Amino acid sequence: MVDLVETIDESGKRLSPVLPEGMKNYLIDIDGTVGEDIPNESPERMEAAEVFPDALATINRWYDGGHIITFFSARTEEHRELTERWLGRHGFAYHHLLMGKPRGGNYHWIDNHIVRATRFNSKFTDLVRRSVEIEVFDDE
């Protein structure tokens, strides 16, 4: 799919590879973000969930632009097949579907790679740059 770029530290040790410059690895929630918010306790509603047209258009544009699209849902493996059908029926282009995201929100992702988090509010658009206050490790 994507040729990752090898990285080496100052002592010559191989590190985890990275994406080519300009390419993004989008990790996108489903319920309440690209479609109607449906809890796992109501799986009978998942198949008919409303899709957010602006999310569909934006995600497919990112996919067509060469970015990696991975849906990351709190839905369980039990919901995988119907989730794949729903994504396909609505025409979402994507590379991966990860199930079992922790529920409850208030995520604090800690990683050795660059992580950018964007909270979905009401409109799915291309991303814009803004300066905001964030929490970081005191490692200076």
Tab-separated table of N, CA and C in Angstrom:
chain	number	residue	atom	x	y	z
A	1	MET	N	0.835	-1.199	0.000
A	1	MET	CA	0.000	0.000	0.000
A	1	MET	C	0.869	1.249	0.000
A	2	VAL	N	1.596	1.509	1.088
A	2	VAL	CA	2.419	2.718	1.204
A	2	VAL	C	3.841	2.293	1.519
A	3	ASP	N	4.794	2.886	0.820
A	3	ASP	CA	6.191	2.635	1.147
A	3	ASP	C	6.588	3.583	2.263
A	4	LEU	N	6.846	3.021	3.436
A	4	LEU	CA	7.258	3.822	4.571
A	4	LEU	C	8.715	4.231	4.409
A	5	VAL	N	9.076	5.326	5.043
A	5	VAL	CA	10.433	5.859	4.979
A	5	VAL	C	11.205	5.351	6.190
A	6	GLU	N	12.313	4.668	5.927
A	6	GLU	CA	13.161	4.169	7.011
A	6	GLU	C	13.764	5.343	7.767
A	7	THR	N	13.912	5.197	9.081
A	7	THR	CA	14.545	6.237	9.892
A	7	THR	C	15.654	5.614	10.734
A	8	ILE	N	16.675	6.407	10.970
A	8	ILE	CA	17.848	5.961	11.717
A	8	ILE	C	18.204	7.058	12.710
A	9	ASP	N	18.550	6.645	13.944
A	9	ASP	CA	18.943	7.653	14.932
A	9	ASP	C	20.408	8.051	14.735
A	10	GLU	N	20.877	8.961	15.590
A	10	GLU	CA	22.238	9.510	15.442
A	10	GLU	C	23.331	8.464	15.627
A	11	SER	N	23.013	7.341	16.285
A	11	SER	CA	24.029	6.297	16.479
A	11	SER	C	23.962	5.221	15.388
A	12	GLY	N	23.021	5.389	14.452
A	12	GLY	CA	22.915	4.433	13.351
A	12	GLY	C	21.902	3.319	13.560
A	13	LYS	N	21.191	3.337	14.711
A	13	LYS	CA	20.171	2.317	14.968
A	13	LYS	C	18.913	2.618	14.164
A	14	ARG	N	18.309	1.561	13.617
A	14	ARG	CA	17.040	1.707	12.901
A	14	ARG	C	15.927	2.034	13.886
A	15	LEU	N	15.073	2.971	13.494
A	15	LEU	CA	13.897	3.337	14.279
A	15	LEU	C	12.649	2.949	13.487
A	16	SER	N	11.504	3.137	14.084
A	16	SER	CA	10.256	2.856	13.382
A	16	SER	C	10.160	3.724	12.136
A	17	PRO	N	9.733	3.142	11.019
A	17	PRO	CA	9.605	3.941	9.799
A	17	PRO	C	8.459	4.942	9.916
A	18	VAL	N	8.472	5.944	9.048
A	18	VAL	CA	7.453	6.993	9.049
A	18	VAL	C	6.822	7.103	7.663
A	19	LEU	N	5.726	7.807	7.594
A	19	LEU	CA	5.072	8.057	6.315
A	19	LEU	C	5.902	9.036	5.484
A	20	PRO	N	5.773	8.974	4.167
A	20	PRO	CA	6.433	9.978	3.333
A	20	PRO	C	5.911	11.379	3.681
A	21	GLU	N	6.741	12.384	3.478
A	21	GLU	CA	6.352	13.760	3.795
A	21	GLU	C	5.078	14.146	3.057
A	22	GLY	N	4.202	14.822	3.787
A	22	GLY	CA	2.941	15.291	3.208
A	22	GLY	C	1.807	14.293	3.295
A	23	MET	N	2.105	13.045	3.603
A	23	MET	CA	1.060	12.032	3.714
A	23	MET	C	0.567	11.980	5.159
A	24	LYS	N	-0.735	11.843	5.319
A	24	LYS	CA	-1.323	11.755	6.652
A	24	LYS	C	-1.957	10.383	6.849
A	25	ASN	N	-2.023	9.976	8.085
A	25	ASN	CA	-2.607	8.717	8.492
A	25	ASN	C	-3.833	9.067	9.340
A	26	TYR	N	-4.989	9.171	8.698
A	26	TYR	CA	-6.206	9.584	9.401
A	26	TYR	C	-6.809	8.396	10.152
A	27	LEU	N	-7.088	8.590	11.422
A	27	LEU	CA	-7.747	7.625	12.287
A	27	LEU	C	-9.085	8.250	12.671
A	28	ILE	N	-10.185	7.706	12.150
A	28	ILE	CA	-11.481	8.388	12.205
A	28	ILE	C	-12.535	7.525	12.890
A	29	ASP	N	-13.215	8.111	13.853
A	29	ASP	CA	-14.326	7.459	14.539
A	29	ASP	C	-15.513	7.357	13.581
A	30	ILE	N	-16.459	6.501	13.884
A	30	ILE	CA	-17.651	6.339	13.039
A	30	ILE	C	-18.869	6.983	13.696
A	31	ASP	N	-19.316	6.433	14.834
A	31	ASP	CA	-20.568	6.878	15.451
A	31	ASP	C	-20.452	8.287	16.006
A	32	GLY	N	-21.290	9.174	15.487
A	32	GLY	CA	-21.301	10.560	15.922
A	32	GLY	C	-20.278	11.419	15.205
A	33	THR	N	-19.456	10.820	14.331
A	33	THR	CA	-18.410	11.564	13.630
A	33	THR	C	-18.634	11.550	12.121
A	34	VAL	N	-18.862	10.374	11.547
A	34	VAL	CA	-19.151	10.299	10.107
A	34	VAL	C	-20.596	9.901	9.862
A	35	GLY	N	-21.294	9.578	10.927
A	35	GLY	CA	-22.702	9.208	10.824
A	35	GLY	C	-23.374	9.331	12.170
A	36	GLU	N	-24.646	9.041	12.142
A	36	GLU	CA	-25.482	9.125	13.340
A	36	GLU	C	-24.825	8.402	14.518
A	37	ASP	N	-24.945	8.979	15.716
A	37	ASP	CA	-24.336	8.409	16.916
A	37	ASP	C	-25.206	7.275	17.443
A	38	ILE	N	-24.697	6.040	17.309
A	38	ILE	CA	-25.450	4.864	17.740
A	38	ILE	C	-24.609	4.068	18.724
A	39	PRO	N	-25.107	3.831	19.930
A	39	PRO	CA	-24.322	3.076	20.911
A	39	PRO	C	-24.315	1.579	20.582
A	40	ASN	N	-23.314	0.883	21.072
A	40	ASN	CA	-23.207	-0.560	20.857
A	40	ASN	C	-24.430	-1.314	21.373
A	41	GLU	N	-25.109	-0.728	22.340
A	41	GLU	CA	-26.289	-1.384	22.910
A	41	GLU	C	-27.498	-1.340	21.973
A	42	SER	N	-27.393	-0.633	20.828
A	42	SER	CA	-28.490	-0.564	19.855
A	42	SER	C	-28.014	-0.981	18.463
A	43	PRO	N	-27.433	-2.172	18.318
A	43	PRO	CA	-26.876	-2.571	17.026
A	43	PRO	C	-27.916	-2.668	15.906
A	44	GLU	N	-29.166	-2.855	16.275
A	44	GLU	CA	-30.225	-2.939	15.261
A	44	GLU	C	-30.377	-1.626	14.497
A	45	ARG	N	-29.862	-0.524	15.038
A	45	ARG	CA	-29.955	0.786	14.374
A	45	ARG	C	-28.742	1.086	13.495
A	46	MET	N	-27.668	0.324	13.646
A	46	MET	CA	-26.416	0.635	12.953
A	46	MET	C	-26.532	0.565	11.436
A	47	GLU	N	-27.201	-0.462	10.938
A	47	GLU	CA	-27.292	-0.675	9.487
A	47	GLU	C	-28.002	0.476	8.770
A	48	ALA	N	-28.955	1.108	9.432
A	48	ALA	CA	-29.724	2.181	8.809
A	48	ALA	C	-29.280	3.568	9.265
A	49	ALA	N	-28.133	3.659	9.913
A	49	ALA	CA	-27.665	4.948	10.446
A	49	ALA	C	-27.498	5.983	9.338
A	50	GLU	N	-27.860	7.200	9.655
A	50	GLU	CA	-27.700	8.332	8.739
A	50	GLU	C	-26.209	8.627	8.561
A	51	VAL	N	-25.796	8.865	7.328
A	51	VAL	CA	-24.413	9.248	7.049
A	51	VAL	C	-24.329	10.771	6.991
A	52	PHE	N	-23.217	11.355	7.394
A	52	PHE	CA	-23.002	12.792	7.292
A	52	PHE	C	-22.329	13.057	5.949
A	53	PRO	N	-23.058	13.657	4.982
A	53	PRO	CA	-22.516	13.834	3.623
A	53	PRO	C	-21.194	14.596	3.574
A	54	ASP	N	-21.007	15.583	4.451
A	54	ASP	CA	-19.745	16.334	4.427
A	54	ASP	C	-18.580	15.440	4.853
A	55	ALA	N	-18.827	14.483	5.753
A	55	ALA	CA	-17.782	13.550	6.162
A	55	ALA	C	-17.417	12.626	5.004
A	56	LEU	N	-18.410	12.118	4.320
A	56	LEU	CA	-18.175	11.232	3.182
A	56	LEU	C	-17.336	11.925	2.117
A	57	ALA	N	-17.713	13.130	1.746
A	57	ALA	CA	-16.985	13.866	0.702
A	57	ALA	C	-15.553	14.177	1.124
A	58	THR	N	-15.365	14.620	2.344
A	58	THR	CA	-14.027	14.996	2.824
A	58	THR	C	-13.124	13.769	2.933
A	59	ILE	N	-13.615	12.706	3.528
A	59	ILE	CA	-12.813	11.491	3.695
A	59	ILE	C	-12.424	10.912	2.339
A	60	ASN	N	-13.360	10.860	1.408
A	60	ASN	CA	-13.035	10.320	0.090
A	60	ASN	C	-12.040	11.215	-0.655
A	61	ARG	N	-12.097	12.500	-0.432
A	61	ARG	CA	-11.116	13.422	-1.032
A	61	ARG	C	-9.725	13.155	-0.442
A	62	TRP	N	-9.663	12.936	0.874
A	62	TRP	CA	-8.380	12.609	1.506
A	62	TRP	C	-7.836	11.289	0.952
A	63	TYR	N	-8.706	10.300	0.817
A	63	TYR	CA	-8.310	9.001	0.268
A	63	TYR	C	-7.762	9.185	-1.152
A	64	ASP	N	-8.505	9.917	-1.978
A	64	ASP	CA	-8.075	10.170	-3.359
A	64	ASP	C	-6.774	10.954	-3.417
A	65	GLY	N	-6.485	11.727	-2.360
A	65	GLY	CA	-5.254	12.495	-2.276
A	65	GLY	C	-4.061	11.661	-1.813
A	66	GLY	N	-4.269	10.373	-1.598
A	66	GLY	CA	-3.173	9.490	-1.236
A	66	GLY	C	-2.955	9.285	0.248
A	67	HIS	N	-3.836	9.821	1.076
A	67	HIS	CA	-3.699	9.657	2.522
A	67	HIS	C	-4.280	8.310	2.950
A	68	ILE	N	-3.856	7.832	4.115
A	68	ILE	CA	-4.354	6.566	4.647
A	68	ILE	C	-5.583	6.844	5.507
A	69	ILE	N	-6.649	6.112	5.242
A	69	ILE	CA	-7.900	6.271	5.983
A	69	ILE	C	-8.153	4.997	6.783
A	70	THR	N	-8.213	5.139	8.101
A	70	THR	CA	-8.526	4.027	8.986
A	70	THR	C	-9.675	4.449	9.881
A	71	PHE	N	-10.745	3.683	9.845
A	71	PHE	CA	-11.834	3.918	10.777
A	71	PHE	C	-11.515	3.160	12.055
A	72	PHE	N	-11.687	3.842	13.201
A	72	PHE	CA	-11.369	3.301	14.522
A	72	PHE	C	-12.620	3.482	15.367
A	73	SER	N	-13.311	2.399	15.618
A	73	SER	CA	-14.630	2.478	16.235
A	73	SER	C	-14.685	1.735	17.564
A	74	ALA	N	-15.542	2.229	18.460
A	74	ALA	CA	-15.797	1.523	19.715
A	74	ALA	C	-16.762	0.361	19.493
A	75	ARG	N	-17.241	0.221	18.259
A	75	ARG	CA	-18.046	-0.951	17.955
A	75	ARG	C	-17.185	-2.195	18.162
A	76	THR	N	-17.832	-3.307	18.493
A	76	THR	CA	-17.098	-4.534	18.771
A	76	THR	C	-16.924	-5.361	17.496
A	77	GLU	N	-16.102	-6.401	17.579
A	77	GLU	CA	-15.912	-7.304	16.435
A	77	GLU	C	-17.251	-7.882	15.977
A	78	GLU	N	-18.169	-8.044	16.900
A	78	GLU	CA	-19.506	-8.536	16.573
A	78	GLU	C	-20.208	-7.626	15.555
A	79	HIS	N	-19.820	-6.348	15.520
A	79	HIS	CA	-20.441	-5.376	14.624
A	79	HIS	C	-19.646	-5.157	13.330
A	80	ARG	N	-18.542	-5.867	13.144
A	80	ARG	CA	-17.664	-5.616	11.997
A	80	ARG	C	-18.384	-5.779	10.657
A	81	GLU	N	-19.033	-6.904	10.449
A	81	GLU	CA	-19.654	-7.168	9.147
A	81	GLU	C	-20.686	-6.111	8.778
A	82	LEU	N	-21.568	-5.761	9.697
A	82	LEU	CA	-22.578	-4.753	9.369
A	82	LEU	C	-21.951	-3.372	9.212
A	83	THR	N	-20.861	-3.106	9.922
A	83	THR	CA	-20.154	-1.822	9.771
A	83	THR	C	-19.507	-1.746	8.396
A	84	GLU	N	-18.884	-2.825	7.945
A	84	GLU	CA	-18.292	-2.854	6.601
A	84	GLU	C	-19.357	-2.662	5.531
A	85	ARG	N	-20.510	-3.301	5.717
A	85	ARG	CA	-21.622	-3.123	4.757
A	85	ARG	C	-22.068	-1.665	4.718
A	86	TRP	N	-22.217	-1.059	5.898
A	86	TRP	CA	-22.670	0.336	5.982
A	86	TRP	C	-21.675	1.270	5.300
A	87	LEU	N	-20.386	1.100	5.596
A	87	LEU	CA	-19.359	1.937	4.965
A	87	LEU	C	-19.380	1.762	3.451
A	88	GLY	N	-19.478	0.521	2.987
A	88	GLY	CA	-19.508	0.240	1.551
A	88	GLY	C	-20.749	0.783	0.873
A	89	ARG	N	-21.898	0.593	1.487
A	89	ARG	CA	-23.162	1.066	0.890
A	89	ARG	C	-23.162	2.579	0.710
A	90	HIS	N	-22.512	3.291	1.620
A	90	HIS	CA	-22.474	4.751	1.523
A	90	HIS	C	-21.288	5.259	0.709
A	91	GLY	N	-20.402	4.365	0.300
A	91	GLY	CA	-19.320	4.748	-0.591
A	91	GLY	C	-18.080	5.300	0.078
A	92	PHE	N	-17.861	4.991	1.353
A	92	PHE	CA	-16.643	5.440	2.024
A	92	PHE	C	-15.440	4.678	1.470
A	93	ALA	N	-14.405	5.400	1.065
A	93	ALA	CA	-13.148	4.801	0.643
A	93	ALA	C	-12.235	4.754	1.867
A	94	TYR	N	-11.690	3.592	2.159
A	94	TYR	CA	-10.835	3.476	3.342
A	94	TYR	C	-9.893	2.291	3.180
A	95	HIS	N	-8.878	2.263	4.022
A	95	HIS	CA	-7.884	1.199	3.992
A	95	HIS	C	-8.092	0.164	5.096
A	96	HIS	N	-8.463	0.619	6.290
A	96	HIS	CA	-8.543	-0.276	7.440
A	96	HIS	C	-9.750	0.060	8.302
A	97	LEU	N	-10.201	-0.941	9.048
A	97	LEU	CA	-11.268	-0.760	10.035
A	97	LEU	C	-10.815	-1.444	11.319
A	98	LEU	N	-10.599	-0.646	12.361
A	98	LEU	CA	-10.202	-1.164	13.669
A	98	LEU	C	-11.394	-1.091	14.610
A	99	MET	N	-11.677	-2.183	15.271
A	99	MET	CA	-12.804	-2.248	16.193
A	99	MET	C	-12.279	-2.242	17.633
A	100	GLY	N	-13.156	-1.903	18.560
A	100	GLY	CA	-12.836	-2.029	19.975
A	100	GLY	C	-12.132	-0.832	20.587
A	101	LYS	N	-12.294	0.355	19.988
A	101	LYS	CA	-11.731	1.567	20.595
A	101	LYS	C	-12.327	1.711	21.999
A	102	PRO	N	-11.546	2.137	22.975
A	102	PRO	CA	-12.117	2.317	24.317
A	102	PRO	C	-13.297	3.298	24.290
A	103	ARG	N	-14.287	3.004	25.067
A	103	ARG	CA	-15.476	3.855	25.112
A	103	ARG	C	-15.319	4.917	26.188
A	104	GLY	N	-16.064	5.995	26.061
A	104	GLY	CA	-16.125	6.991	27.110
A	104	GLY	C	-15.448	8.308	26.798
A	105	GLY	N	-14.680	8.361	25.717
A	105	GLY	CA	-14.055	9.633	25.343
A	105	GLY	C	-12.943	10.054	26.284
A	106	ASN	N	-12.660	11.351	26.281
A	106	ASN	CA	-11.578	11.948	27.061
A	106	ASN	C	-10.264	11.212	26.822
A	107	TYR	N	-9.974	10.950	25.539
A	107	TYR	CA	-8.778	10.209	25.156
A	107	TYR	C	-7.522	11.033	25.382
A	108	HIS	N	-6.492	10.368	25.807
A	108	HIS	CA	-5.179	10.991	25.933
A	108	HIS	C	-4.197	10.013	25.304
A	109	TRP	N	-3.880	10.240	24.037
A	109	TRP	CA	-3.044	9.336	23.258
A	109	TRP	C	-1.584	9.700	23.479
A	110	ILE	N	-0.791	8.727	23.890
A	110	ILE	CA	0.634	8.935	24.128
A	110	ILE	C	1.393	8.033	23.159
A	111	ASP	N	2.284	8.619	22.384
A	111	ASP	CA	2.972	7.896	21.325
A	111	ASP	C	4.327	8.543	21.087
A	112	ASN	N	5.272	7.801	20.498
A	112	ASN	CA	6.559	8.406	20.157
A	112	ASN	C	6.538	9.062	18.777
A	113	HIS	N	5.430	8.931	18.062
A	113	HIS	CA	5.249	9.602	16.776
A	113	HIS	C	4.363	10.829	16.962
A	114	ILE	N	4.407	11.720	16.003
A	114	ILE	CA	3.560	12.912	16.056
A	114	ILE	C	2.094	12.487	16.046
A	115	VAL	N	1.324	13.030	16.974
A	115	VAL	CA	-0.111	12.766	17.043
A	115	VAL	C	-0.827	14.103	17.033
A	116	ARG	N	-1.779	14.247	16.160
A	116	ARG	CA	-2.614	15.447	16.127
A	116	ARG	C	-4.052	14.991	16.359
A	117	ALA	N	-4.692	15.569	17.311
A	117	ALA	CA	-6.059	15.186	17.627
A	117	ALA	C	-7.007	16.313	17.252
A	118	THR	N	-8.107	15.957	16.634
A	118	THR	CA	-9.112	16.924	16.236
A	118	THR	C	-10.469	16.414	16.706
A	119	ARG	N	-11.126	17.204	17.514
A	119	ARG	CA	-12.442	16.804	18.001
A	119	ARG	C	-13.502	17.211	16.991
A	120	PHE	N	-14.347	16.250	16.596
A	120	PHE	CA	-15.452	16.547	15.690
A	120	PHE	C	-16.560	17.214	16.488
A	121	ASN	N	-17.060	18.323	15.968
A	121	ASN	CA	-18.135	19.051	16.632
A	121	ASN	C	-19.434	18.950	15.847
A	122	SER	N	-19.429	19.479	14.611
A	122	SER	CA	-20.684	19.501	13.876
A	122	SER	C	-20.521	19.486	12.359
A	123	LYS	N	-19.355	19.849	11.854
A	123	LYS	CA	-19.163	19.932	10.408
A	123	LYS	C	-17.826	19.316	10.042
A	124	PHE	N	-17.838	18.383	9.094
A	124	PHE	CA	-16.639	17.695	8.657
A	124	PHE	C	-16.091	18.430	7.440
A	125	THR	N	-14.925	19.042	7.584
A	125	THR	CA	-14.310	19.811	6.492
A	125	THR	C	-12.834	19.447	6.405
A	126	ASP	N	-12.148	20.019	5.427
A	126	ASP	CA	-10.699	19.912	5.445
A	126	ASP	C	-10.211	20.580	6.721
A	127	LEU	N	-9.068	20.148	7.196
A	127	LEU	CA	-8.542	20.689	8.443
A	127	LEU	C	-7.873	22.042	8.198
A	128	VAL	N	-7.951	22.913	9.201
A	128	VAL	CA	-7.293	24.224	9.151
A	128	VAL	C	-6.340	24.315	10.328
A	129	ARG	N	-5.347	25.166	10.215
A	129	ARG	CA	-4.370	25.327	11.311
A	129	ARG	C	-4.825	26.445	12.235
A	130	ARG	N	-4.792	26.141	13.551
A	130	ARG	CA	-5.072	27.127	14.590
A	130	ARG	C	-4.114	26.871	15.724
A	131	SER	N	-3.761	27.907	16.443
A	131	SER	CA	-2.914	27.751	17.625
A	131	SER	C	-3.808	27.559	18.833
A	132	VAL	N	-3.541	26.479	19.569
A	132	VAL	CA	-4.328	26.178	20.759
A	132	VAL	C	-3.390	25.713	21.865
A	133	GLU	N	-3.882	25.742	23.070
A	133	GLU	CA	-3.110	25.246	24.201
A	133	GLU	C	-3.287	23.743	24.302
A	134	ILE	N	-2.181	23.024	24.493
A	134	ILE	CA	-2.242	21.582	24.629
A	134	ILE	C	-1.435	21.141	25.847
A	135	GLU	N	-1.669	19.922	26.303
A	135	GLU	CA	-0.888	19.335	27.382
A	135	GLU	C	0.243	18.517	26.767
A	136	VAL	N	1.451	18.684	27.279
A	136	VAL	CA	2.606	17.924	26.805
A	136	VAL	C	3.415	17.459	28.011
A	137	PHE	N	4.355	16.535	27.762
A	137	PHE	CA	5.269	16.105	28.821
A	137	PHE	C	6.272	17.200	29.107
A	138	ASP	N	6.667	17.332	30.359
A	138	ASP	CA	7.690	18.311	30.764
A	138	ASP	C	9.050	17.644	30.575
A	139	ASP	N	9.502	17.578	29.300
A	139	ASP	CA	10.749	16.868	29.013
A	139	ASP	C	11.855	17.785	28.499
A	140	GLU	N	11.737	19.069	28.771
A	140	GLU	CA	12.768	20.007	28.320
A	140	GLU	C	13.803	20.241	29.396
